[in-house]
Coordinates of C-alpha atoms and ligand atoms in Angstrom, one line a residue:
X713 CA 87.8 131.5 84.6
X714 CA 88.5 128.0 86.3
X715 CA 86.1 127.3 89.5
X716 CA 86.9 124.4 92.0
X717 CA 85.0 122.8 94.5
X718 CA 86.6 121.0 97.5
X719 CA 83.9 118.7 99.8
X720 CA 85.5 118.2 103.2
X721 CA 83.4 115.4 105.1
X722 CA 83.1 116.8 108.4
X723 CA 84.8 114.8 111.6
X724 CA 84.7 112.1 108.8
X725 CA 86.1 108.9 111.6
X726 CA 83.5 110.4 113.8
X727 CA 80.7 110.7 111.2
X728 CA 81.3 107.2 109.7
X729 CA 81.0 106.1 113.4
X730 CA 77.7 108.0 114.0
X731 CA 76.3 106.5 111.0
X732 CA 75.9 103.3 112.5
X733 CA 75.6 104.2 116.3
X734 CA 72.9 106.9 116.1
X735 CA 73.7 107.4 120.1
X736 CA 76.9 109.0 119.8
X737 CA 74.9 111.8 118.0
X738 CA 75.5 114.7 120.1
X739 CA 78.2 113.0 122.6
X740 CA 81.8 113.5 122.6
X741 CA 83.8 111.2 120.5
X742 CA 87.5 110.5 119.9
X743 CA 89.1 108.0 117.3
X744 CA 92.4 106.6 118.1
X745 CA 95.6 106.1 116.1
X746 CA 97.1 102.4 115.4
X747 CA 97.7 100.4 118.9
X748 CA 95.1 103.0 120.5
X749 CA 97.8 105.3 120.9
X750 CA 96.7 109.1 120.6
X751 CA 93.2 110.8 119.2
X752 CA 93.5 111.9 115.3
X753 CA 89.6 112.4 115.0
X754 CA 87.5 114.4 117.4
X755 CA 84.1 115.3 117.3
X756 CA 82.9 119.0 117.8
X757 CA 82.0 118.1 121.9
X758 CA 85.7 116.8 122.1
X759 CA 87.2 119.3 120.7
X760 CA 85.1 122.0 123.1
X761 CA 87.0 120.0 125.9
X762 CA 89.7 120.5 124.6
X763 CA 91.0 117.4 124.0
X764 CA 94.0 118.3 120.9
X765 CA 94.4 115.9 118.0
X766 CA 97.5 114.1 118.7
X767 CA 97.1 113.9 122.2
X768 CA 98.6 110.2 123.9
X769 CA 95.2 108.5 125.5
X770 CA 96.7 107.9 128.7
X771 CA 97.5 111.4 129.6
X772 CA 93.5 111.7 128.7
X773 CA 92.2 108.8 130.4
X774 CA 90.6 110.7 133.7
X775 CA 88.7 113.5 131.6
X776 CA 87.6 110.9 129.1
X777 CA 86.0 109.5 131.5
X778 CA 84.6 112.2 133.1
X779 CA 82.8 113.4 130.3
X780 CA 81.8 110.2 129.4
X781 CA 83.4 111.0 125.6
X782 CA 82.8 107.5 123.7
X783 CA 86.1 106.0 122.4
X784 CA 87.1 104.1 119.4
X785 CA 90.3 102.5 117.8
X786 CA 90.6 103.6 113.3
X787 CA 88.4 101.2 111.6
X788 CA 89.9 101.6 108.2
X789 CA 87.7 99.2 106.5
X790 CA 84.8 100.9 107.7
X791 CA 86.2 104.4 106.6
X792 CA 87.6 103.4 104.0
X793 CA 84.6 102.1 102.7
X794 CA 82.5 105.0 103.7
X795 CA 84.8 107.2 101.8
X796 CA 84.8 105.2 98.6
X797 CA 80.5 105.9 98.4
X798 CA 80.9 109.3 99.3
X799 CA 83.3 109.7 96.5
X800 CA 81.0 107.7 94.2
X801 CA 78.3 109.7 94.9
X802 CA 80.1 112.8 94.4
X803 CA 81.2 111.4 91.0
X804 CA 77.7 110.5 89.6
X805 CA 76.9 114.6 90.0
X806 CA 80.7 116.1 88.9
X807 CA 82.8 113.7 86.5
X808 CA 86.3 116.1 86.7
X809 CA 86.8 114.8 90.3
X810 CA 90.1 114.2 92.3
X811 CA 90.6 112.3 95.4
X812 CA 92.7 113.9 97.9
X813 CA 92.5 112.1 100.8
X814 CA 90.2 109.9 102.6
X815 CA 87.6 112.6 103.7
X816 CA 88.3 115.3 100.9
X817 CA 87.6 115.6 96.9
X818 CA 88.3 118.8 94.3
X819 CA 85.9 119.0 92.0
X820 CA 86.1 121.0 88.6
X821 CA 83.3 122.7 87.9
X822 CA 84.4 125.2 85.2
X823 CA 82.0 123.8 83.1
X824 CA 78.9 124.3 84.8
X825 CA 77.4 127.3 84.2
X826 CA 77.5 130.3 87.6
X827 CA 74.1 130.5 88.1
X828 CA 73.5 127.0 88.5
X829 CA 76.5 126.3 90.9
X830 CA 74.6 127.4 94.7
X831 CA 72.2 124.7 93.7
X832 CA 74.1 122.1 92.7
X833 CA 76.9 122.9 96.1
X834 CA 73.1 122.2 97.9
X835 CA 72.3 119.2 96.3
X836 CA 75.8 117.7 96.8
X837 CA 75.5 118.1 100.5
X838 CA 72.0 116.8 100.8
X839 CA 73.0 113.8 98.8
X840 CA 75.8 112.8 100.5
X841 CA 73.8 112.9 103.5
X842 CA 71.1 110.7 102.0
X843 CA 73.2 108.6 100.5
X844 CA 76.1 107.6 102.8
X845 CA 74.9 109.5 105.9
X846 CA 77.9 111.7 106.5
X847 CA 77.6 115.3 106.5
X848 CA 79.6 117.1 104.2
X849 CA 81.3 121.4 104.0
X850 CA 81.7 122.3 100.1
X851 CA 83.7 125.4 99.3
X852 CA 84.0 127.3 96.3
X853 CA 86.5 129.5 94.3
X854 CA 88.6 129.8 91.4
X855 CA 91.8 128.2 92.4
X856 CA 92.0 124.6 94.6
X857 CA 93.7 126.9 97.6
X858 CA 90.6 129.0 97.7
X859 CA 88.2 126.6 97.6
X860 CA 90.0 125.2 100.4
X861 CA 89.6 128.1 102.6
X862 CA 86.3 128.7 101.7
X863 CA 85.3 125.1 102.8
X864 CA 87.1 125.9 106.3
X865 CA 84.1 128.8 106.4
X866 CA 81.4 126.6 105.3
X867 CA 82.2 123.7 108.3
X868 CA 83.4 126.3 111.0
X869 CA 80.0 128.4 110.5
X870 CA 77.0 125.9 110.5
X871 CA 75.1 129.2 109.4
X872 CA 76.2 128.7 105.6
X873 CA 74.5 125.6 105.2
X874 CA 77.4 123.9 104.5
X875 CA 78.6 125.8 101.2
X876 CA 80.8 128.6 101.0
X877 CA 81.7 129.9 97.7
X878 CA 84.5 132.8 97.4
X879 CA 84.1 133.5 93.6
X880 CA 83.2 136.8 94.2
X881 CA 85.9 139.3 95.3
X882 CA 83.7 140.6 98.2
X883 CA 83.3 137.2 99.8
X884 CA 86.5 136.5 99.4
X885 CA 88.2 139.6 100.8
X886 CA 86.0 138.7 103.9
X887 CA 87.0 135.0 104.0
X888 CA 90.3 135.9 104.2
X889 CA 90.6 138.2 106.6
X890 CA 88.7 135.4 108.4
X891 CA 91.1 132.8 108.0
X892 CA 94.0 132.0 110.0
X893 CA 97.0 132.2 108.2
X894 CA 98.5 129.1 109.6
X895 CA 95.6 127.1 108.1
X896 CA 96.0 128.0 104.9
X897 CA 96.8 124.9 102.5
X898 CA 100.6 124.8 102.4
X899 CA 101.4 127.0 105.2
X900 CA 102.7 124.8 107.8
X901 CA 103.8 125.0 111.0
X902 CA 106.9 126.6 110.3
X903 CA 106.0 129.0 107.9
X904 CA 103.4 129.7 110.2
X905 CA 105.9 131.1 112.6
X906 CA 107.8 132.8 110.0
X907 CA 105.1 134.8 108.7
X908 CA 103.2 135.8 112.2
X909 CA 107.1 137.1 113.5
X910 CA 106.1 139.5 110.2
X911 CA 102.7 140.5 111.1
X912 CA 101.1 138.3 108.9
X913 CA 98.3 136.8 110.8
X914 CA 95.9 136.2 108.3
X915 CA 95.3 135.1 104.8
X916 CA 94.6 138.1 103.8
X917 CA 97.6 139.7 105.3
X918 CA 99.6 136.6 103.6
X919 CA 97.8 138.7 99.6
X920 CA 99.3 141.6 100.5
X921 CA 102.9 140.3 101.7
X922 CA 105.9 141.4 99.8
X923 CA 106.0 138.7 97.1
X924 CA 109.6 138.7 96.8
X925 CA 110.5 138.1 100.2
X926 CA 107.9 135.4 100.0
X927 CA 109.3 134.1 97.2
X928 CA 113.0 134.0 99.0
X929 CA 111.9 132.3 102.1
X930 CA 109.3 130.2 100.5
X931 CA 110.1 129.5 97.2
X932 CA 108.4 128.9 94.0
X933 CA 105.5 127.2 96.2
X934 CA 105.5 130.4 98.2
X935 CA 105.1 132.2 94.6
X936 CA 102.2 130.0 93.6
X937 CA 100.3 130.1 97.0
X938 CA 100.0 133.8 96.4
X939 CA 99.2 133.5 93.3
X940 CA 96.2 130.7 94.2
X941 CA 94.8 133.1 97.3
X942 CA 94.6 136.1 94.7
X943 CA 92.9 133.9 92.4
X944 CA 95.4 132.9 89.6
X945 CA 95.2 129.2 89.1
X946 CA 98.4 127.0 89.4
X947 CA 97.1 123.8 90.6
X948 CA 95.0 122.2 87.8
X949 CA 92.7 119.3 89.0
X950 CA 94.7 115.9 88.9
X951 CA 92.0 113.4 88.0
X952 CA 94.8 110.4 87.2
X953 CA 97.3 110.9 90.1
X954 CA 100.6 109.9 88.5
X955 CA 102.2 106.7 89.0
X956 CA 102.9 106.0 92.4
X957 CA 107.1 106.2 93.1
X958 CA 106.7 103.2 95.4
X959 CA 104.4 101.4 97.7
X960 CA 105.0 100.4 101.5
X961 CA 103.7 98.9 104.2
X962 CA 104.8 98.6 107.6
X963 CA 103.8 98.4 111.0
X964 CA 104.7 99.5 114.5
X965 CA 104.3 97.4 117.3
X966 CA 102.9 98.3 120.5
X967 CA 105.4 96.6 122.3
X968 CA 109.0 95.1 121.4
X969 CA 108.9 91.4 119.8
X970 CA 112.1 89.1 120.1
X971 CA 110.6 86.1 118.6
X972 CA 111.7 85.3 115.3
X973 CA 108.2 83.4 113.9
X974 CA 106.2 86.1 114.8
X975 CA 108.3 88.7 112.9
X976 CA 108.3 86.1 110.1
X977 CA 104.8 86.0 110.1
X978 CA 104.6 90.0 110.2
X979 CA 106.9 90.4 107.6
X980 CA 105.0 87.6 105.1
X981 CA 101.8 89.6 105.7
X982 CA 103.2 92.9 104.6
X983 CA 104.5 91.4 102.1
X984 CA 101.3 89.7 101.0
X985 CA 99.4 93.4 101.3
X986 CA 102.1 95.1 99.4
X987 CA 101.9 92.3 96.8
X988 CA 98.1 92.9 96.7
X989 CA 98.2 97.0 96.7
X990 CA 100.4 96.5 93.6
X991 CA 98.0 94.5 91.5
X992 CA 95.3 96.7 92.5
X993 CA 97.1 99.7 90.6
X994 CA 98.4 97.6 88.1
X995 CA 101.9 98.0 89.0
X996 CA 105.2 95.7 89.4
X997 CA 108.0 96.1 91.5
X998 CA 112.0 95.9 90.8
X999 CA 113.0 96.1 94.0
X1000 CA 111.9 95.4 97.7
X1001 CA 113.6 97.4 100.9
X1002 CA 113.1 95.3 104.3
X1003 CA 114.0 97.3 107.1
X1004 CA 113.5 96.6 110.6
X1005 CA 114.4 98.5 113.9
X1006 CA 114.2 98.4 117.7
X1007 CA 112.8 101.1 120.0
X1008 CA 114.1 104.4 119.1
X1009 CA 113.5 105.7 122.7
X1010 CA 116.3 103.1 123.7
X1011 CA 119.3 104.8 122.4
X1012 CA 122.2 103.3 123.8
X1013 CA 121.0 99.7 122.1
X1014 CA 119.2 101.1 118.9
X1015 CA 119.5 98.6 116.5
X1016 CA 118.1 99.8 112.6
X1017 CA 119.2 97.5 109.6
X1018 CA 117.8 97.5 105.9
X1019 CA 118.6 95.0 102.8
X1020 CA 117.3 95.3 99.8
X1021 CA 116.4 92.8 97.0
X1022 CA 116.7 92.9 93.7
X1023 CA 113.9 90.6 91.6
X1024 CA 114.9 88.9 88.2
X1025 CA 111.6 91.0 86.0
X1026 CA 109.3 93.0 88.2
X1027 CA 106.9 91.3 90.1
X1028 CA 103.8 92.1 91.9
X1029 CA 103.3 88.1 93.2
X1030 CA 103.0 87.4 96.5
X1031 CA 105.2 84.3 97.5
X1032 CA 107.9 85.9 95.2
X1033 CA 107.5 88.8 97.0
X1034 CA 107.0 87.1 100.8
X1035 CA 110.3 84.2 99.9
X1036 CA 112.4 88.1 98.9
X1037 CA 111.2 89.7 102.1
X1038 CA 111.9 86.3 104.3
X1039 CA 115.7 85.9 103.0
X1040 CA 116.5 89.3 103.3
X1041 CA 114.8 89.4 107.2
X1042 CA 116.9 86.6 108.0
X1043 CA 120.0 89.0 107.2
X1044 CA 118.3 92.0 109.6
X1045 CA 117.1 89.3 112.4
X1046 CA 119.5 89.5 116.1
X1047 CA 118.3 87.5 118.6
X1048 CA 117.2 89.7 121.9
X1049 CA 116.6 92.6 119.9
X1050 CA 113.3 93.9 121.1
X1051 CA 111.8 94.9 117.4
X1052 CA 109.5 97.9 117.7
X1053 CA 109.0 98.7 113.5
X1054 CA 108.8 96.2 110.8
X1055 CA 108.0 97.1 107.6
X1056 CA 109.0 96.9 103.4
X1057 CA 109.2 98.9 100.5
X1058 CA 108.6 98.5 96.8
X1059 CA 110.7 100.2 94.3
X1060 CA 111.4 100.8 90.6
X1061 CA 107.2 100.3 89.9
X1062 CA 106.2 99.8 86.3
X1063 CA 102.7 99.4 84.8
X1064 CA 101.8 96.0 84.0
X1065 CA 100.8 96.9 81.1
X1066 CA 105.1 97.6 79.7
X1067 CA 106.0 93.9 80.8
X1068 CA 109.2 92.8 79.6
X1069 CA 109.6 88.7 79.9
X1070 CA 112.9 87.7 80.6
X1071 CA 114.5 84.5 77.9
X1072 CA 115.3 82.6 81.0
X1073 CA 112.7 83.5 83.8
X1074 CA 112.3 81.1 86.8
X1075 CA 108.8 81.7 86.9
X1076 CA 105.7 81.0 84.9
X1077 CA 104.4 84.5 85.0
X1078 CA 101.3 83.6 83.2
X1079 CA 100.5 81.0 85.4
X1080 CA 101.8 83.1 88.6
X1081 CA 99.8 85.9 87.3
X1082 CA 96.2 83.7 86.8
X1083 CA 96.9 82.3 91.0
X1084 CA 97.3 85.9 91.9
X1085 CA 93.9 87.1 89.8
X1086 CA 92.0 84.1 91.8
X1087 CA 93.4 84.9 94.9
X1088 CA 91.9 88.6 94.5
X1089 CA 89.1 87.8 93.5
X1090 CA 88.1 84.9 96.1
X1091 CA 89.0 87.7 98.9
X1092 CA 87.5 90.7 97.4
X1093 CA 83.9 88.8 97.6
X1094 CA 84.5 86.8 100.3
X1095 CA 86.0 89.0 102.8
X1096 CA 90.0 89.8 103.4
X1097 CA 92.4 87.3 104.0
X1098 CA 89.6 84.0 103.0
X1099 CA 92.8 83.0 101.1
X1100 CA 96.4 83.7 102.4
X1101 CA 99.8 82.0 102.6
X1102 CA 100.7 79.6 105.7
X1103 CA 104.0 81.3 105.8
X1104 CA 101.8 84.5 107.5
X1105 CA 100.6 82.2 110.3
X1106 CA 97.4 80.0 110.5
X1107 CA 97.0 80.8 114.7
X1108 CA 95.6 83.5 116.6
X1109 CA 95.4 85.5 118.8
X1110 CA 99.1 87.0 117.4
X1111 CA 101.4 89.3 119.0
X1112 CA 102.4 91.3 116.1
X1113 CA 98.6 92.2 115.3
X1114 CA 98.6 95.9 115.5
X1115 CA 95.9 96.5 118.7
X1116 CA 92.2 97.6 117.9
X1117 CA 90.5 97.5 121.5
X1118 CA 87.8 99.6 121.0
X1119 CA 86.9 98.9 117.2
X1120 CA 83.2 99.2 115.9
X1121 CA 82.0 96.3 113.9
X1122 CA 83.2 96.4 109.9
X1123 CA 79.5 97.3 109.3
X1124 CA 80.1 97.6 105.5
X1125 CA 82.5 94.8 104.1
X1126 CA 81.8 91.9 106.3
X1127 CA 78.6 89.8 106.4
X1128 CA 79.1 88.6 109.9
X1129 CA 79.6 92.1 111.4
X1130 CA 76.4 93.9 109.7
X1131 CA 74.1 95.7 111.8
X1132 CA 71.5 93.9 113.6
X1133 CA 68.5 96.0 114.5
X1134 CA 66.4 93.9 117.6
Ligands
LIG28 MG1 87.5 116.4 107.0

C-alpha cells in the first residue's frame, strides 16, 4: 500500500514574518496582496477577528487599527526563500518529494517502514522548526487527498502535535466525518454547493455518495476523488513536474498609466524576468503574446489588445525577447488610454537541451547564450537586477513599480537588508 505525507507550513507569509520579528508572536497579523490591495495571509488572532482572506484593506482599515493587528505588503523574496530551506530540509529526511506550492510538499513514504513513520512525521516538524523557524502540520494517509485532509486535522487541532496520520480505517472514518466537505482537495466552491443541496456536508458523507451521480456531475475527477478519500490511489507523487506549457509575467497597476516610457520600461522588465524564468528551467520560447488593457471597471472605454510574435529559433535571451515585446507594444500603445494590466506570455517552450540552429540565424546564439549565463550569474550572487538593460529604466522612484508600503526587510537574499541585532 502507497503512504503519502503532505507538510503544510502553517500561516506560512505570517510565520516567515515572525521568524524575523519575534514581536508579532502572538499578535494579529495580516499580509497583503500586490499594490496592498486585500489580506491573502492571516494569522490565527486575525482570523478570530474575523478578518476573511480576500478582504480589500480599506473596508478593514478602522478594526485594523483597533486591534492593533500588524500589517505587511507579500515579500516574495523573503518567502520565497524561506520556502526553498523548508523544502530542502524536508528533502535531506524524504528524497520522493514534490513541491506543490509555496508552503506545501507531498512526500512518498511508501518505502519507510509503518512503525517507523510517527517518529519520523515528529522529527520533520521539529526540524523544520529548528532549521528554518516555521512551524509546520504533517498529515498522513495512503492517497495525496487523504493526507491532505489529515494535515487540515493536524493544524486545526494543536492537540496532535502537529501530525495526523489517517492510515488506519478508524482514524480515518473519524477524520472525515470531521472534515468539511467543501475543503476537501478538489471540491470547490461550486461543487461545494452542489453537494450540500444533496446532504452532503462532509467528507465522509462525500464516501458514501452515489458514485454515479458523482461521476455525472463531476466527472472522471469526481470518480477519482472518491476513489482517493476511500483510499485507492490515483494521484502518484510528481517528483519532475512536466514541462511547463508556457511562462508569464505580468503586472497590474495600482493606478492607470498613460505615459508611453513608463509602460516601455514595464514591458522591458517583464520581458527581462520572463527571459530569466526561462533559463532557469532550461527552456526556450517560440512565441511571445503582449497584451495590454485599460481598467475593466470602465466599461464604456475598455480598451484590451494582444499581438503576438513569432521568433526565428526559440529563444530564451533577453534583448531578443525585450526588442519582440517593444515592437509589438508599439502596435497595442493609444495615447490617453489609462493602462491598468501589462503583461506577456511565452509560448511553444522547448528544452534547451533539443536546439535546432537555424542555416541563416541573425544571432550568434553561442555568444547570446555565454552574455545571458554571465548575466545570471553576476545577479544570482550579487543580488537582483546588479545587471539589467537601460531599455527597463536607470531612474527611480517609477510609477509602474507594483506598491510594497509595508514590506519587511529581504532578510535572507540581500546583504544590506540582513538583520541587525543592537
Ligand atoms: Mg499553509
Amino acid at each position: 500500500m502507497s503512504r503519502f505525507a503532505l507538510v503544510d507550513c502553517n500561516n506560512f507569509y505570517v510565520s516567515c514574518e515572525r521568524v524575523f520579528n519575534p514581536a508579532l508572536e502572538g499578535r494579529p497579523v495580516v499580509v497583503l496582496s500586490n499594490n496592498d490591495g486585500c489580506a491573502v495571509a492571516r494569522s490565527n488572532e486575525a482570523k478570530a477577528l474575523g478578518i476573511t482572506m480576500g478582504a480589500p484593506v480599506f473596508t478593514l482599515e478602522a478594526e485594523l487599527r483597533r486591534h492593533n493587528v500588524a500589517v505587511y505588503s507579500s515579500n516574495y523574496a523573503l518567502y520565497g526563500d524561506m520556502s526553498r530551506r523548508v523544502i530542502t530540509t524536508l528533502g535531506q529526511m524524504v528524497p520522493d518529494l514534490e513541491v506543490y506550492s509555496i508552503d506545501e510538499s507531498f512526500l512518498d513514504l511508501t518505502s519507510f517502514r509503518k512503525a517507523d513513520v510517527p517518529e519520523l512525521c515528529r522529527t520533520m516538524v521539529v526540524t523544520v522548526k529548528r532549521n528554518t523557524g516555521i512551524p509546520v502540520s504533517v498529515g498522513v494517509g495512503p492517497t495525496k487527498t487523504l493526507a491532505k485532509v489529515a494535515a487540515g486535522l493536524a493544524k486545526k487541532h494543536p492537540c496532535l502535535g502537529g501530525v495526523c496520520d489517517v492510515t488506519d480505517a478508524v482514524w480515518r472514518e473519524r477524520a472525515l466525518a470531521a472534515t468539511d466537505v467543501g475543503k476537501v482537495w478538489g471540491v470547490g466552491r461550486r461543487y461545494e454547493r452542489f453537494l450540500k443541496v444533496r446532504g452532503i456536508n462532509t467528507a465522509l458523507d462525500l464516501t458514501r455518495a452515489d458514485g454515479a451521480m458523482i461521476q455525472k456531475r463531476m466527472g472522471v475527477n469526481g470518480t477519482r476523488l472518491l476513489s482517493e478519500l476511500t483510499g485507492t490511489r490515483c494521484y502518484p507523487l510528481e517528483a519532475n513536474p512536466p514541462v511547463k506549457k508556457g511562462v508569464g509575467v505580468s503586472r497590474t497597476f495600482a493606478s492607470g498609466i498613460e505615459e508611453q516610457t513608463a509602460l516601455t520600461e514595464a514591458l522591458s522588465t517583464y520581458a527581462e524576468r520572463a527571459a530569466e524564468k526561462l533559463r532557469k528551467e532550461g527552456l526556450r520560447a517560440g512565441i511571445m503574446e503582449v497584451y495590454a488593457m485599460s481598467n475593466r471597471f470602465h466599461r464604456q472605454n475598455f480598451y484590451y489588445n494582444t499581438k503576438t510574435v513569432r521568433f526565428p529559433a526559440p529563444t530564451s535571451d533577453a534583448s531578443e525577447l525585450i526588442k519582440g515585446a517593444l515592437s509589438a507594444f508599439e502596435e497595442i500603445y493609444k495615447e490617453d488610454i489609462p493602462f491598468k494590466k501589462l503583461g506577456l506570455h511565452m509560448r511553444e517552450l522547448t528544452l534547451e537541451s533539443q536546439e535546432q540552429r537555424l542555416l541563416f540565424d541573425t544571432v550568434d546564439r553561442t555568444r547570446s547564450s555565454a552574455l545571458m549565463k554571465a548575466v545570471d550569474a553576476v545577479n544570482g550572487t550579487m543580488g537582483k537586477r546588479i545587471l539589467g538593460y537601460a531599455s527597463s529604466g536607470l531612474s527611480d522612484p517609477k510609477t509602474w513599480r507594483t506598491r510594497f508600503n509595508h514590506k519587511s526587510p529581504s532578510y535572507t537574499t540581500r546583504w544590506d537588508e540582513l538583520l541587525r541585532v543592537s
